[in-house]
């Protein structure tokens, strides 16, 4: 069965898209730790990040870095943190999270954003891509 993220790639499920290439997609996390929390995924559906072939892994890092640099310019924060978990969705995804404190990377506190705030966040980040 296709993962939730494959359904986002195909357009079956909606998302707030930040960036897209033939191989990768970046979109806002629907339940963000902080405003600007973004997921970068390969379009190829692979469960665990270290099962990606080396080129896809490195290309995902290059793609994620570009997105992270844009997030850091667009969203006031001390830095953008990167983490990979994957316990909820079995489709490789890199979390890029604007950090102001350790709390922001702990997946305990969540930011509640309106549709308008999600849309404004997309616009703000895309302006730096
Ligand atoms: P993990 O698998 O790394 O533990 O977490 C999965 C992440 O995907 C969570 O931060 C969760 O909020 C996010 N997520 C789960 N379902 C959806 C969805 O349908 N759309 C979006 N944009 N994010 C999702």
Short mmCIF file of N, CA and C and ligand atoms in Angstrom, two decimals:
data_model
loop_
_atom_site.label_atom_id
_atom_site.label_comp_id
_atom_site.label_asym_id
_atom_site.label_seq_id
_atom_site.Cartn_x
_atom_site.Cartn_y
_atom_site.Cartn_z
N UNK A 1 0.85 -1.21 0.00
CA UNK A 1 0.00 0.00 0.00
C UNK A 1 0.88 1.26 0.00
N UNK A 2 0.46 2.25 -0.77
CA UNK A 2 1.25 3.48 -0.86
C UNK A 2 1.29 4.19 0.49
N UNK A 3 2.44 4.74 0.84
CA UNK A 3 2.56 5.48 2.10
C UNK A 3 1.79 6.81 1.98
N UNK A 4 1.51 7.40 3.15
CA UNK A 4 0.87 8.73 3.16
C UNK A 4 1.68 9.69 2.29
N UNK A 5 2.99 9.58 2.38
CA UNK A 5 3.83 10.52 1.63
C UNK A 5 3.79 10.25 0.12
N UNK A 6 3.64 8.98 -0.27
CA UNK A 6 3.48 8.69 -1.70
C UNK A 6 2.17 9.30 -2.20
N UNK A 7 1.16 9.30 -1.33
CA UNK A 7 -0.13 9.91 -1.72
C UNK A 7 0.01 11.43 -1.84
N UNK A 8 0.89 12.02 -1.03
CA UNK A 8 1.15 13.45 -1.16
C UNK A 8 1.89 13.71 -2.48
N UNK A 9 2.85 12.85 -2.80
CA UNK A 9 3.61 13.02 -4.06
C UNK A 9 2.66 12.94 -5.26
N UNK A 10 1.75 11.99 -5.22
CA UNK A 10 0.86 11.80 -6.38
C UNK A 10 -0.25 12.86 -6.43
N UNK A 11 -0.43 13.60 -5.34
CA UNK A 11 -1.48 14.61 -5.30
C UNK A 11 -2.81 14.09 -4.76
N UNK A 12 -2.81 12.79 -4.40
CA UNK A 12 -4.03 12.20 -3.83
C UNK A 12 -4.36 12.87 -2.49
N UNK A 13 -3.29 13.24 -1.73
CA UNK A 13 -3.47 13.99 -0.48
C UNK A 13 -2.84 15.36 -0.65
N UNK A 14 -3.45 16.40 -0.04
CA UNK A 14 -2.90 17.76 -0.18
C UNK A 14 -1.69 17.97 0.72
N UNK A 15 -0.89 18.97 0.38
CA UNK A 15 0.24 19.35 1.25
C UNK A 15 0.62 20.78 0.93
N UNK A 16 1.38 21.36 1.85
CA UNK A 16 1.91 22.70 1.63
C UNK A 16 3.33 22.53 1.07
N UNK A 17 3.41 22.55 -0.26
CA UNK A 17 4.69 22.24 -0.93
C UNK A 17 5.66 23.41 -0.89
N UNK A 18 6.91 23.08 -0.59
CA UNK A 18 7.97 24.09 -0.53
C UNK A 18 8.86 24.01 -1.76
N UNK A 19 9.25 22.80 -2.14
CA UNK A 19 10.16 22.62 -3.27
C UNK A 19 9.98 21.23 -3.85
N UNK A 20 10.24 21.11 -5.16
CA UNK A 20 10.06 19.82 -5.81
C UNK A 20 11.06 19.67 -6.94
N UNK A 21 11.65 18.47 -7.05
CA UNK A 21 12.48 18.11 -8.21
C UNK A 21 11.92 16.79 -8.73
N UNK A 22 12.58 16.24 -9.76
CA UNK A 22 12.12 14.94 -10.26
C UNK A 22 12.22 13.86 -9.19
N UNK A 23 13.18 14.02 -8.28
CA UNK A 23 13.45 12.95 -7.30
C UNK A 23 12.98 13.24 -5.88
N UNK A 24 12.82 14.55 -5.54
CA UNK A 24 12.56 14.89 -4.14
C UNK A 24 11.42 15.89 -3.99
N UNK A 25 10.85 15.90 -2.80
CA UNK A 25 9.78 16.85 -2.48
C UNK A 25 10.00 17.37 -1.07
N UNK A 26 9.77 18.67 -0.88
CA UNK A 26 9.78 19.26 0.46
C UNK A 26 8.42 19.88 0.72
N UNK A 27 7.86 19.61 1.88
CA UNK A 27 6.54 20.16 2.23
C UNK A 27 6.48 20.35 3.73
N UNK A 28 5.57 21.23 4.18
CA UNK A 28 5.47 21.52 5.61
C UNK A 28 4.90 20.34 6.37
N UNK A 29 5.47 20.06 7.54
CA UNK A 29 4.92 19.03 8.43
C UNK A 29 3.55 19.53 8.93
N UNK A 30 2.57 18.66 8.89
CA UNK A 30 1.19 19.04 9.24
C UNK A 30 1.01 19.25 10.74
N UNK A 31 1.91 18.68 11.53
CA UNK A 31 1.84 18.84 13.00
C UNK A 31 3.21 19.30 13.48
N UNK A 32 3.55 20.57 13.15
CA UNK A 32 4.94 21.03 13.29
C UNK A 32 5.40 21.23 14.73
N UNK A 33 6.67 20.96 14.95
CA UNK A 33 7.29 21.31 16.23
C UNK A 33 7.36 22.83 16.36
N UNK A 34 7.58 23.49 15.23
CA UNK A 34 7.70 24.94 15.19
C UNK A 34 7.32 25.40 13.79
N UNK A 35 6.96 26.68 13.68
CA UNK A 35 6.60 27.22 12.36
C UNK A 35 7.79 27.04 11.40
N UNK A 36 7.53 26.48 10.22
CA UNK A 36 8.59 26.26 9.24
C UNK A 36 9.11 24.84 9.23
N UNK A 37 8.64 24.01 10.17
CA UNK A 37 9.06 22.59 10.22
C UNK A 37 8.69 21.93 8.88
N UNK A 38 9.72 21.46 8.21
CA UNK A 38 9.57 20.96 6.83
C UNK A 38 10.09 19.53 6.73
N UNK A 39 9.45 18.75 5.88
CA UNK A 39 9.90 17.38 5.61
C UNK A 39 10.45 17.31 4.19
N UNK A 40 11.61 16.70 4.03
CA UNK A 40 12.19 16.48 2.70
C UNK A 40 12.19 14.98 2.44
N UNK A 41 11.61 14.59 1.33
CA UNK A 41 11.46 13.14 1.07
C UNK A 41 11.92 12.79 -0.35
N UNK A 42 12.41 11.57 -0.52
CA UNK A 42 12.63 11.08 -1.88
C UNK A 42 11.29 10.62 -2.44
N UNK A 43 11.10 10.77 -3.73
CA UNK A 43 9.83 10.30 -4.31
C UNK A 43 9.78 8.78 -4.34
N UNK A 44 10.96 8.20 -4.45
CA UNK A 44 11.05 6.74 -4.40
C UNK A 44 10.68 6.31 -2.97
N UNK A 45 9.73 5.37 -2.86
CA UNK A 45 9.28 4.97 -1.52
C UNK A 45 10.21 3.93 -0.91
N UNK A 46 11.01 4.40 0.05
CA UNK A 46 11.93 3.53 0.79
C UNK A 46 11.63 3.79 2.27
N UNK A 47 11.61 2.76 3.07
CA UNK A 47 11.23 2.90 4.48
C UNK A 47 12.32 3.61 5.30
N UNK A 48 13.52 3.05 5.31
CA UNK A 48 14.56 3.55 6.22
C UNK A 48 15.66 4.30 5.47
N UNK A 49 16.10 5.41 6.04
CA UNK A 49 17.03 6.30 5.32
C UNK A 49 18.33 5.60 4.93
N UNK A 50 18.84 4.74 5.78
CA UNK A 50 20.14 4.13 5.45
C UNK A 50 20.00 2.94 4.49
N UNK A 51 18.77 2.67 4.08
CA UNK A 51 18.55 1.69 3.00
C UNK A 51 18.54 2.36 1.63
N UNK A 52 18.56 3.70 1.61
CA UNK A 52 18.68 4.39 0.31
C UNK A 52 20.02 4.05 -0.31
N UNK A 53 20.07 3.98 -1.64
CA UNK A 53 21.38 3.81 -2.26
C UNK A 53 22.19 5.09 -1.99
N UNK A 54 23.50 4.97 -2.07
CA UNK A 54 24.37 6.06 -1.63
C UNK A 54 24.09 7.37 -2.37
N UNK A 55 23.85 7.28 -3.68
CA UNK A 55 23.62 8.51 -4.45
C UNK A 55 22.32 9.19 -4.01
N UNK A 56 21.27 8.40 -3.85
CA UNK A 56 19.99 8.99 -3.43
C UNK A 56 20.11 9.62 -2.05
N UNK A 57 20.85 8.96 -1.16
CA UNK A 57 21.08 9.49 0.19
C UNK A 57 21.79 10.84 0.12
N UNK A 58 22.87 10.88 -0.66
CA UNK A 58 23.65 12.13 -0.75
C UNK A 58 22.84 13.22 -1.45
N UNK A 59 22.10 12.86 -2.49
CA UNK A 59 21.27 13.85 -3.20
C UNK A 59 20.17 14.38 -2.29
N UNK A 60 19.63 13.52 -1.42
CA UNK A 60 18.61 13.99 -0.47
C UNK A 60 19.21 15.01 0.49
N UNK A 61 20.46 14.77 0.90
CA UNK A 61 21.13 15.72 1.80
C UNK A 61 21.36 17.06 1.09
N UNK A 62 21.75 17.00 -0.18
CA UNK A 62 21.99 18.25 -0.94
C UNK A 62 20.67 19.03 -1.07
N UNK A 63 19.58 18.29 -1.41
CA UNK A 63 18.26 18.91 -1.53
C UNK A 63 17.83 19.51 -0.18
N UNK A 64 18.01 18.75 0.89
CA UNK A 64 17.59 19.21 2.23
C UNK A 64 18.38 20.45 2.65
N UNK A 65 19.65 20.47 2.30
CA UNK A 65 20.49 21.62 2.67
C UNK A 65 19.97 22.91 2.01
N UNK A 66 19.62 22.82 0.74
CA UNK A 66 19.08 24.00 0.03
C UNK A 66 17.82 24.50 0.73
N UNK A 67 16.95 23.57 1.08
CA UNK A 67 15.69 23.95 1.74
C UNK A 67 15.99 24.54 3.12
N UNK A 68 16.92 23.93 3.85
CA UNK A 68 17.26 24.40 5.20
C UNK A 68 17.79 25.83 5.17
N UNK A 69 18.61 26.12 4.18
CA UNK A 69 19.18 27.48 4.07
C UNK A 69 18.05 28.50 3.83
N UNK A 70 17.09 28.11 3.01
CA UNK A 70 15.94 29.01 2.76
C UNK A 70 15.10 29.17 4.03
N UNK A 71 14.88 28.09 4.76
CA UNK A 71 14.09 28.17 6.00
C UNK A 71 14.78 29.12 6.98
N UNK A 72 16.09 28.98 7.09
CA UNK A 72 16.81 29.80 8.08
C UNK A 72 16.74 31.29 7.74
N UNK A 73 16.66 31.60 6.45
CA UNK A 73 16.52 33.00 6.04
C UNK A 73 15.10 33.51 6.28
N UNK A 74 14.12 32.61 6.13
CA UNK A 74 12.71 33.04 6.16
C UNK A 74 12.10 33.05 7.56
N UNK A 75 12.55 32.17 8.40
CA UNK A 75 11.91 31.99 9.71
C UNK A 75 12.88 32.41 10.82
N UNK A 76 12.49 33.38 11.66
CA UNK A 76 13.39 33.79 12.73
C UNK A 76 13.68 32.62 13.66
N UNK A 77 14.97 32.26 13.79
CA UNK A 77 15.35 31.14 14.65
C UNK A 77 16.86 31.20 14.88
N UNK A 78 17.33 30.43 15.85
CA UNK A 78 18.78 30.43 16.10
C UNK A 78 19.51 29.62 15.04
N UNK A 79 18.88 28.53 14.58
CA UNK A 79 19.43 27.69 13.52
C UNK A 79 18.36 26.70 13.10
N UNK A 80 18.62 26.04 11.98
CA UNK A 80 17.70 24.97 11.56
C UNK A 80 18.33 23.63 11.93
N UNK A 81 17.58 22.85 12.68
CA UNK A 81 18.05 21.51 13.06
C UNK A 81 17.54 20.47 12.08
N UNK A 82 18.30 19.39 11.99
CA UNK A 82 17.90 18.30 11.08
C UNK A 82 17.83 17.01 11.88
N UNK A 83 16.75 16.26 11.69
CA UNK A 83 16.67 14.98 12.36
C UNK A 83 15.92 13.98 11.49
N UNK A 84 16.21 12.71 11.70
CA UNK A 84 15.51 11.64 10.99
C UNK A 84 14.98 10.68 12.03
N UNK A 85 13.68 10.42 11.99
CA UNK A 85 13.08 9.49 12.95
C UNK A 85 12.43 8.35 12.16
N UNK A 86 11.24 8.59 11.63
CA UNK A 86 10.63 7.59 10.76
C UNK A 86 9.81 6.54 11.48
N UNK A 87 9.55 6.75 12.76
CA UNK A 87 8.77 5.73 13.49
C UNK A 87 7.28 5.79 13.16
N UNK A 88 6.84 6.96 12.66
CA UNK A 88 5.40 7.11 12.35
C UNK A 88 5.10 6.80 10.88
N UNK A 89 5.90 7.34 10.00
CA UNK A 89 5.63 7.17 8.56
C UNK A 89 6.80 6.41 7.92
N UNK A 90 6.54 5.21 7.38
CA UNK A 90 7.60 4.37 6.83
C UNK A 90 8.00 4.76 5.41
N UNK A 91 8.36 6.02 5.24
CA UNK A 91 8.80 6.56 3.95
C UNK A 91 9.84 7.61 4.33
N UNK A 92 11.06 7.42 3.86
CA UNK A 92 12.17 8.29 4.28
C UNK A 92 11.78 9.76 4.31
N UNK A 93 12.08 10.43 5.42
CA UNK A 93 11.87 11.88 5.49
C UNK A 93 12.87 12.50 6.44
N UNK A 94 13.41 13.64 6.01
CA UNK A 94 14.33 14.43 6.82
C UNK A 94 13.51 15.56 7.42
N UNK A 95 13.52 15.67 8.74
CA UNK A 95 12.85 16.79 9.40
C UNK A 95 13.81 17.98 9.43
N UNK A 96 13.36 19.14 8.95
CA UNK A 96 14.13 20.38 9.09
C UNK A 96 13.31 21.28 10.01
N UNK A 97 13.89 21.62 11.15
CA UNK A 97 13.10 22.31 12.18
C UNK A 97 13.80 23.60 12.64
N UNK A 98 13.13 24.76 12.49
CA UNK A 98 13.70 26.00 13.02
C UNK A 98 13.79 25.90 14.55
N UNK A 99 14.99 26.12 15.08
CA UNK A 99 15.20 25.91 16.52
C UNK A 99 15.48 27.22 17.25
N UNK A 100 14.83 27.37 18.38
CA UNK A 100 15.19 28.42 19.32
C UNK A 100 15.63 27.84 20.65
N UNK A 101 15.23 26.60 20.90
CA UNK A 101 15.68 25.91 22.12
C UNK A 101 15.62 24.41 21.88
N UNK A 102 16.17 23.64 22.80
CA UNK A 102 16.16 22.18 22.70
C UNK A 102 14.74 21.63 22.61
N UNK A 103 13.80 22.35 23.22
CA UNK A 103 12.40 21.90 23.20
C UNK A 103 11.90 21.71 21.77
N UNK A 104 12.41 22.53 20.85
CA UNK A 104 11.89 22.52 19.48
C UNK A 104 12.27 21.25 18.70
N UNK A 105 13.22 20.51 19.19
CA UNK A 105 13.65 19.30 18.47
C UNK A 105 13.14 18.04 19.17
N UNK A 106 12.36 18.21 20.24
CA UNK A 106 11.98 17.04 21.05
C UNK A 106 10.64 16.41 20.68
N UNK A 107 9.94 16.97 19.74
CA UNK A 107 8.68 16.39 19.26
C UNK A 107 7.64 16.26 20.38
N UNK A 108 7.71 17.17 21.37
CA UNK A 108 6.73 17.15 22.45
C UNK A 108 5.82 18.37 22.35
N UNK A 109 6.47 19.54 22.19
CA UNK A 109 5.67 20.76 22.03
C UNK A 109 5.35 20.94 20.55
N UNK A 110 4.11 21.25 20.27
CA UNK A 110 3.69 21.43 18.88
C UNK A 110 3.16 22.84 18.65
N UNK A 111 3.40 23.36 17.46
CA UNK A 111 2.89 24.68 17.09
C UNK A 111 1.57 24.49 16.35
N UNK A 112 0.59 25.26 16.72
CA UNK A 112 -0.70 25.17 16.04
C UNK A 112 -0.81 26.32 15.03
N UNK A 113 -0.89 25.98 13.75
CA UNK A 113 -0.92 27.01 12.71
C UNK A 113 -2.26 26.98 11.96
N UNK A 114 -2.75 28.14 11.60
CA UNK A 114 -3.95 28.21 10.76
C UNK A 114 -3.54 27.94 9.31
N UNK A 115 -4.54 27.69 8.47
CA UNK A 115 -4.28 27.50 7.04
C UNK A 115 -3.52 28.70 6.48
N UNK A 116 -3.97 29.88 6.88
CA UNK A 116 -3.32 31.12 6.40
C UNK A 116 -1.85 31.14 6.82
N UNK A 117 -1.57 30.73 8.06
CA UNK A 117 -0.18 30.73 8.55
C UNK A 117 0.67 29.70 7.78
N UNK A 118 0.09 28.53 7.50
CA UNK A 118 0.82 27.54 6.68
C UNK A 118 1.14 28.15 5.31
N UNK A 119 0.12 28.77 4.70
CA UNK A 119 0.32 29.35 3.36
C UNK A 119 1.36 30.47 3.38
N UNK A 120 1.31 31.30 4.41
CA UNK A 120 2.30 32.39 4.51
C UNK A 120 3.71 31.84 4.72
N UNK A 121 3.80 30.74 5.45
CA UNK A 121 5.11 30.11 5.71
C UNK A 121 5.68 29.57 4.41
N UNK A 122 4.84 28.92 3.61
CA UNK A 122 5.29 28.43 2.30
C UNK A 122 5.85 29.59 1.47
N UNK A 123 5.08 30.67 1.41
CA UNK A 123 5.49 31.83 0.60
C UNK A 123 6.82 32.39 1.09
N UNK A 124 6.96 32.51 2.41
CA UNK A 124 8.17 33.09 2.99
C UNK A 124 9.40 32.24 2.67
N UNK A 125 9.28 30.92 2.79
CA UNK A 125 10.43 30.04 2.53
C UNK A 125 10.75 30.02 1.03
N UNK A 126 9.71 29.91 0.21
CA UNK A 126 9.92 29.83 -1.24
C UNK A 126 10.63 31.07 -1.78
N UNK A 127 10.43 32.19 -1.12
CA UNK A 127 11.07 33.44 -1.58
C UNK A 127 12.59 33.34 -1.53
N UNK A 128 13.12 32.42 -0.74
CA UNK A 128 14.59 32.29 -0.62
C UNK A 128 15.15 31.08 -1.37
N UNK A 129 14.29 30.41 -2.14
CA UNK A 129 14.77 29.24 -2.91
C UNK A 129 15.20 29.63 -4.31
P1 LIG B 1 8.27 10.31 12.07
O1 LIG B 1 7.85 9.19 11.15
O2 LIG B 1 9.60 10.90 11.69
O3 LIG B 1 8.23 9.89 13.52
O4 LIG B 1 7.21 11.47 11.96
C1 LIG B 1 6.39 11.65 10.83
C2 LIG B 1 6.08 13.12 10.65
O5 LIG B 1 5.20 13.23 9.56
C3 LIG B 1 5.40 13.77 11.87
O6 LIG B 1 6.12 14.93 12.25
C4 LIG B 1 3.99 14.09 11.37
O7 LIG B 1 3.47 15.29 11.89
C5 LIG B 1 4.18 14.17 9.86
N1 LIG B 1 3.00 13.77 9.11
C6 LIG B 1 2.25 12.64 9.30
N2 LIG B 1 1.25 12.59 8.41
C7 LIG B 1 1.35 13.70 7.65
C8 LIG B 1 0.57 14.20 6.55
O8 LIG B 1 -0.41 13.62 6.09
N3 LIG B 1 0.98 15.39 6.01
C9 LIG B 1 2.08 16.08 6.49
N4 LIG B 1 2.38 17.21 5.87
N5 LIG B 1 2.81 15.61 7.52
C10 LIG B 1 2.46 14.45 8.10
#
